[in-house]
XYZ file of N, CA and C in Angstrom:
462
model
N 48.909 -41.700 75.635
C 47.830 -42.310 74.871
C 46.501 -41.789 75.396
N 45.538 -41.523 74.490
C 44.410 -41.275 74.800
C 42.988 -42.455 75.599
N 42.628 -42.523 76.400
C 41.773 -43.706 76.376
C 40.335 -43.143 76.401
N 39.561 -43.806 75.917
C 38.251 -44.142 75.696
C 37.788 -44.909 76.151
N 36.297 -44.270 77.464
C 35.790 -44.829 78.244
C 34.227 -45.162 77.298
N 34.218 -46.353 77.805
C 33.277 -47.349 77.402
C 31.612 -46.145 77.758
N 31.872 -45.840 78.624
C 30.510 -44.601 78.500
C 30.213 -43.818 77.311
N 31.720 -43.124 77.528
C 32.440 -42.502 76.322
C 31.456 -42.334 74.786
N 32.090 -43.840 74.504
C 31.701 -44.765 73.145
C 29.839 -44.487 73.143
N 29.338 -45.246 74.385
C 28.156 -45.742 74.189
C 27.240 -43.650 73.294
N 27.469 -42.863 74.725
C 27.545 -41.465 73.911
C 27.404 -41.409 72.784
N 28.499 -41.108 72.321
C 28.812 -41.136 71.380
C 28.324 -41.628 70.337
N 28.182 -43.080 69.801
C 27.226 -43.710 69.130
C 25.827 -42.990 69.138
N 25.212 -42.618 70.512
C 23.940 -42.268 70.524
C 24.194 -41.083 70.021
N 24.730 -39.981 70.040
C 25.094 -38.755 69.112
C 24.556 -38.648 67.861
N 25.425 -40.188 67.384
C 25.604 -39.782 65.767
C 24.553 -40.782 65.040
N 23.505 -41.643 66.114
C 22.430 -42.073 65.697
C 21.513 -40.855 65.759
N 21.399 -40.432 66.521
C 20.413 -39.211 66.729
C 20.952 -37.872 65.242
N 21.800 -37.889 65.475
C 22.366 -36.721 64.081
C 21.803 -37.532 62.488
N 21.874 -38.639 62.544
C 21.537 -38.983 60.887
C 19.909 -39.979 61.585
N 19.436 -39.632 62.247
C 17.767 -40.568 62.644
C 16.768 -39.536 61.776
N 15.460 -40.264 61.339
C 14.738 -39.434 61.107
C 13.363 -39.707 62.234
N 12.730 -38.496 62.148
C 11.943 -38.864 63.717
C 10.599 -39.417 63.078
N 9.946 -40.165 63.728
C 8.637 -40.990 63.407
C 7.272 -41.013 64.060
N 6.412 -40.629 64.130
C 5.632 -40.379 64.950
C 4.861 -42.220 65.655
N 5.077 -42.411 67.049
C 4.736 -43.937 67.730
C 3.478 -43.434 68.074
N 2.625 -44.711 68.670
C 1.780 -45.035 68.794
C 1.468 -45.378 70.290
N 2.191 -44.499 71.356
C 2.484 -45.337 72.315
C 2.679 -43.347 73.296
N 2.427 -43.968 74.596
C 2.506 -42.743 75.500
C 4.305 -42.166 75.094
N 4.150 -40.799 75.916
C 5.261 -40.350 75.969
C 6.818 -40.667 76.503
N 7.353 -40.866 76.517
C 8.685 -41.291 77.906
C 9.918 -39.946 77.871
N 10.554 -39.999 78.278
C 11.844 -39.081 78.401
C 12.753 -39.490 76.694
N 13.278 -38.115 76.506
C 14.142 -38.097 75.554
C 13.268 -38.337 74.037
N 11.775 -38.790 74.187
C 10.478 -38.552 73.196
C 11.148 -37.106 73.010
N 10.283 -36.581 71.623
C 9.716 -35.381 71.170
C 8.626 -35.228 70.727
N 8.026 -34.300 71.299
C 6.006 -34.339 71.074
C 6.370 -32.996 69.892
N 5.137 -33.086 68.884
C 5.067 -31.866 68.488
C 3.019 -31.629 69.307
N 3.336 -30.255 69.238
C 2.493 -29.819 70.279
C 2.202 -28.097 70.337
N 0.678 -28.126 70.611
C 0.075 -26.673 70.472
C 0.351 -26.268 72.210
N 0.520 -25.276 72.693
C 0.235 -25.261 74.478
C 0.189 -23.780 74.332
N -0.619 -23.406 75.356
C -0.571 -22.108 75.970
C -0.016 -21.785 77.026
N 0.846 -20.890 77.372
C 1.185 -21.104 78.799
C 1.009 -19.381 79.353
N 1.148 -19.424 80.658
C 0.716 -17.854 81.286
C 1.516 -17.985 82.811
N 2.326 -16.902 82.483
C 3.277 -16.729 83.789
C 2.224 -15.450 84.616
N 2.625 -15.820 85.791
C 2.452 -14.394 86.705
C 2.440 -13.280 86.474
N 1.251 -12.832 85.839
C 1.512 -11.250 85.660
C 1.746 -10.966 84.350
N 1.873 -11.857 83.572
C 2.057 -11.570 81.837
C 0.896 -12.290 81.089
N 0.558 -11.777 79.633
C 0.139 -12.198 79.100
C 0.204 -13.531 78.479
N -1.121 -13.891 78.731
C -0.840 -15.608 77.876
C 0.062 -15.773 76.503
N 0.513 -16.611 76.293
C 1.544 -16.796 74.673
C 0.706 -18.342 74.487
N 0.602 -17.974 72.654
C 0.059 -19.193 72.616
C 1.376 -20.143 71.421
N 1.546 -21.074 71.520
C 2.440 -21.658 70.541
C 1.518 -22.791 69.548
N 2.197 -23.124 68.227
C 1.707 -24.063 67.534
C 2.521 -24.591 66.630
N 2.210 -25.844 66.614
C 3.107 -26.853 66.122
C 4.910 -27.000 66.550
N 4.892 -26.596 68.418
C 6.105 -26.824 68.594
C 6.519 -27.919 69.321
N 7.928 -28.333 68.655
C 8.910 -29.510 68.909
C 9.200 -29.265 70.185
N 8.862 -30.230 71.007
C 9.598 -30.303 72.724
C 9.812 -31.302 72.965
N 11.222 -30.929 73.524
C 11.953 -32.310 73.515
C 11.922 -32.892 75.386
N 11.410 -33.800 75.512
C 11.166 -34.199 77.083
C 12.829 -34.790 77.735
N 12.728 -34.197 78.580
C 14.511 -33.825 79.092
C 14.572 -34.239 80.630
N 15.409 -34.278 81.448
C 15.732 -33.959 82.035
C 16.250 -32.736 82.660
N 16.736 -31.808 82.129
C 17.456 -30.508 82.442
C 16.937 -29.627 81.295
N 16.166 -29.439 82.297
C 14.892 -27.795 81.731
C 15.258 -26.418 82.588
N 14.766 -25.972 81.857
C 14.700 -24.454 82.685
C 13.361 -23.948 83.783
N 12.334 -25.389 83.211
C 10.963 -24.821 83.189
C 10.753 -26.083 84.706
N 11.477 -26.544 85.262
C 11.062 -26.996 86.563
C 10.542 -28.374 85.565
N 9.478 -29.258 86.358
C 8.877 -30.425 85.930
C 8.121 -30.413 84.858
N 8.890 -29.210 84.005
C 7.189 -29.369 82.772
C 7.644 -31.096 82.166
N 9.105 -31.415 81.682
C 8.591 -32.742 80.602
C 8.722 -33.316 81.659
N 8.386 -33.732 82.919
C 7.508 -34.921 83.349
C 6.471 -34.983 83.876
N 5.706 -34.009 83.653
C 4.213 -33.378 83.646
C 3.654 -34.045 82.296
N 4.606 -34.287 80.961
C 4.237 -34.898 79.677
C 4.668 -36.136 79.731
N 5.189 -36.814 80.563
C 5.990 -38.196 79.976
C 4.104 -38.603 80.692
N 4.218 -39.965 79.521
C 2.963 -40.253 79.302
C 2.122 -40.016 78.818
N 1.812 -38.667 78.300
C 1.026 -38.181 77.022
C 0.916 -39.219 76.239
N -0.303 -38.987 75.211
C -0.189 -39.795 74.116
C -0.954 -38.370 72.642
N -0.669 -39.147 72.022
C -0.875 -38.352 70.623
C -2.892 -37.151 70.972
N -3.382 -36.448 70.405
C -4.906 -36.153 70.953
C -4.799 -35.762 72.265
N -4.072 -35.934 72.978
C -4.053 -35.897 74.461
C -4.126 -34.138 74.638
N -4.673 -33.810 75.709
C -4.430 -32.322 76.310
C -4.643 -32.225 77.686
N -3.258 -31.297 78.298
C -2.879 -31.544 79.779
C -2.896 -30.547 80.252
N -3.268 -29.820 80.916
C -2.748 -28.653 81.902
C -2.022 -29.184 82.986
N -0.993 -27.961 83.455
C -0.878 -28.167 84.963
C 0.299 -27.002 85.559
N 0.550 -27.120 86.035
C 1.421 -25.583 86.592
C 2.882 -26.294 86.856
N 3.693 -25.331 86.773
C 5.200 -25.851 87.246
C 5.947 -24.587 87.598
N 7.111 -24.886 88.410
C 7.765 -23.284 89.144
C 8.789 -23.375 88.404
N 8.760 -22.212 87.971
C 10.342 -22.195 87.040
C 11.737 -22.507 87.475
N 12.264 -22.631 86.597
C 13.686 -23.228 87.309
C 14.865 -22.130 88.047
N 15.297 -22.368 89.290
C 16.421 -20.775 88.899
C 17.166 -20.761 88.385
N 17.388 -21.303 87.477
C 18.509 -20.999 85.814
C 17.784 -20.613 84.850
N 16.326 -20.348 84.649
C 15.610 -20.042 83.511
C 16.240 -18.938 83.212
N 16.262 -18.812 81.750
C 17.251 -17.844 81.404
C 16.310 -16.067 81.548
N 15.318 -16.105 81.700
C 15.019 -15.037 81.659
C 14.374 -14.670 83.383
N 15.805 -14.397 84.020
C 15.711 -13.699 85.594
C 14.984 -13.437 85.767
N 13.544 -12.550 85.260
C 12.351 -12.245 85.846
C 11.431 -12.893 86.493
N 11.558 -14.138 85.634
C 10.630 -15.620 85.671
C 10.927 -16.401 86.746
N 12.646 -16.564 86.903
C 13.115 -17.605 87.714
C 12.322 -17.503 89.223
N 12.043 -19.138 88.985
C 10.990 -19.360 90.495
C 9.540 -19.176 90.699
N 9.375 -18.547 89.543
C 7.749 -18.195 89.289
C 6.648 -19.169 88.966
N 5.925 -19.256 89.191
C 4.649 -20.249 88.648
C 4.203 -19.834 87.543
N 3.911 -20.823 86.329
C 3.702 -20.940 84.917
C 2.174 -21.831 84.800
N 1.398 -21.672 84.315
C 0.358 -22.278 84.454
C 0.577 -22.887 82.088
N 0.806 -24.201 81.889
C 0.543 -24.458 80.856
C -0.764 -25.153 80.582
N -1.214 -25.363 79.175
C -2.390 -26.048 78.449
C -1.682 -26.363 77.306
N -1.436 -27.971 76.694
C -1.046 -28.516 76.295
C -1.459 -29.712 75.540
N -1.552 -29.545 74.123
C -2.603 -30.409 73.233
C -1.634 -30.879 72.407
N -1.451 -32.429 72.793
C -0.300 -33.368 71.913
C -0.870 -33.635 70.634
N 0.089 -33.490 70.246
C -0.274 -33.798 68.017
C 0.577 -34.947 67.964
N 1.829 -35.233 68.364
C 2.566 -36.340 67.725
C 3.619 -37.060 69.158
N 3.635 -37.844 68.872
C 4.587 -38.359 69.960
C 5.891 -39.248 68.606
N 7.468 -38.289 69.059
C 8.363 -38.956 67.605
C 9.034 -39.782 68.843
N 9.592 -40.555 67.924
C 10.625 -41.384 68.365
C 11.758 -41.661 66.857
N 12.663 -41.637 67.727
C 14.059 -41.538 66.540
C 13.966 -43.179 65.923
N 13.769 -43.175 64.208
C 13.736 -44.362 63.326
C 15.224 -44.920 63.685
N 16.065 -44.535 64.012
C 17.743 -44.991 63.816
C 18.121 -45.147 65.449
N 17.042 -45.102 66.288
C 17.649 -44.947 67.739
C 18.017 -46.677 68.063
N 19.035 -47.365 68.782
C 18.821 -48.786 69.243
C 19.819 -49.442 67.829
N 19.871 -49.027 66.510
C 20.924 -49.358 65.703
C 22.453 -49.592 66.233
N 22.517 -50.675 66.050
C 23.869 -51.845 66.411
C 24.851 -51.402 65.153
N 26.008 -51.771 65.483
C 27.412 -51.342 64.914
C 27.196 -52.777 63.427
N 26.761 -53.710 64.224
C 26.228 -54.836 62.687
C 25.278 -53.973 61.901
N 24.486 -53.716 62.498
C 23.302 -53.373 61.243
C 23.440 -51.699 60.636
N 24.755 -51.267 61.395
C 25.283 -50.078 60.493
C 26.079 -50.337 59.589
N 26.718 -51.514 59.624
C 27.614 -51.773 58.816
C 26.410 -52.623 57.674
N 25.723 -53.227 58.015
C 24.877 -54.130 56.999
C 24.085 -52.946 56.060
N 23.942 -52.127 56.622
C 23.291 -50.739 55.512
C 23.801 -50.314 55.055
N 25.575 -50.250 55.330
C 26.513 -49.443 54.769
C 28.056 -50.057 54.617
N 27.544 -51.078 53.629
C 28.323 -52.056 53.328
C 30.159 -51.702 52.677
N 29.849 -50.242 52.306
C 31.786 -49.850 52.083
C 31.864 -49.795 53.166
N 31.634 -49.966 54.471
C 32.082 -49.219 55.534
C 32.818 -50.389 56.394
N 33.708 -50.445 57.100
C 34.190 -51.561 58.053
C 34.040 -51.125 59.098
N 34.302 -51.965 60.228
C 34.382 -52.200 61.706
C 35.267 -50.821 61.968
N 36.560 -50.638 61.485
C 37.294 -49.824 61.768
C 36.955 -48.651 61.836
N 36.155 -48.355 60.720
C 35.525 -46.861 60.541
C 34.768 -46.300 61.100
N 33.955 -47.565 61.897
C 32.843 -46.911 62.887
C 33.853 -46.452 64.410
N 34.809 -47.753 64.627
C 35.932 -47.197 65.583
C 36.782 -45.793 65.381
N 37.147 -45.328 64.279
C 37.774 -44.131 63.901
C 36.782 -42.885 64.427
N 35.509 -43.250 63.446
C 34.639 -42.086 63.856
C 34.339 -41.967 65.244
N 34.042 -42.652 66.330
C 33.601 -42.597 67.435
C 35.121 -41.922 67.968
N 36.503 -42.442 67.659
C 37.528 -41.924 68.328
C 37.634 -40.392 67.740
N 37.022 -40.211 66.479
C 37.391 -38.562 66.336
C 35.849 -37.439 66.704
N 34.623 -38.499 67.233
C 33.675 -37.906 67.270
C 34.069 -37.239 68.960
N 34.892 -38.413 69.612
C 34.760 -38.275 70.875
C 36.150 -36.826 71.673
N 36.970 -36.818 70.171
C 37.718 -35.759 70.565
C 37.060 -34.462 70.192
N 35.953 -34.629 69.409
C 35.310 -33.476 69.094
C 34.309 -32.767 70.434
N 33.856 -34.075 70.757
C 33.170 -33.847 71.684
C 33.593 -33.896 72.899
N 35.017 -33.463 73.537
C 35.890 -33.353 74.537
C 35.534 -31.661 75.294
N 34.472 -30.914 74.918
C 34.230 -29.646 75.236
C 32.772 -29.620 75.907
N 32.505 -28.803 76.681
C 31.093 -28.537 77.084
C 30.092 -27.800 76.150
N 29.083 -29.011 75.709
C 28.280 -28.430 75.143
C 26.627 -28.442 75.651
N 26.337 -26.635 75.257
C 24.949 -26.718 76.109
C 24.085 -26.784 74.846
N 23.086 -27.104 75.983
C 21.324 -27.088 75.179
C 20.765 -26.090 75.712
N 19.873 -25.726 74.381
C 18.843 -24.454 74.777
C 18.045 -25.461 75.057
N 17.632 -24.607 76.368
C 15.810 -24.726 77.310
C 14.551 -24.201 76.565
């Protein structure tokens, strides 16, 4: 028999809230697992500045880029931050790894997921063909799906 750990589940659920959420822009500083959309410049050692605009960054834990998203947790929307961070040694591009990055960073939006914190009642109360069982089925076939290592791009 297969068992399913209660971690497992909780996962899981958060998965497939996050897969059908639409994101919302709050009113409120940044925190972990936020997504800012956001203009920044950044300039490594020895290379030319790159400038970005209107990009989605998602504040993480496991970056490539050393402490950049908790250099942002706390941002708020208008906000603009500089500050430097040493790259990570897994950044995928070996040249960089360990290097100092100097960013400039001008917050446009702080999202937060509309569907994040949704209870197994009030999925079922929105989606009234649906039973108890089905949300149990899906989580048991979401969770064999998700029985593999899956990465995130940095």
């Amino acid at each position: 028999a297969f068992e399913i750990k209660d971690e497992e589940v909780k996962e899981t659920i958060e998965k497939i809230r996050e897969t059908f959420a639409s994101f919302v822009p709050v009113a409120r500083e940044a925190k972990m697992n936020d997504y800012l959309i956001a203009d920044y410049e950044v300039e490594f050692q020895g290379k030319p500045k790159e400038e970005h605009k209107d990009e989605w960054i998602f504040l993480h834990e496991h970056t490539t880029l050393g402490d950049f998203s908790q250099k942002l947790v706390g941002a708020k929307s208008g906000e603009e931050k500089s500050f430097a961070v040493t790259l990570g040694t897994d950044h995928p591009n070996q040249d960089l790894r360990g290097k100092q990055a100097q960013f400039s960073v001008k917050v446009k939006d702080v999202l937060d997921l509309l569907a994040a914190g949704v209870s197994s009642p009030e999925i079922l109360a929105d989606y009234p063909y649906l039973e108890a069982g089905d949300i149990v089925a899906a989580l048991e076939y979401a969770s064999h799906q998700s029985d593999h290592i899956v990465l995130k791009a940095a």
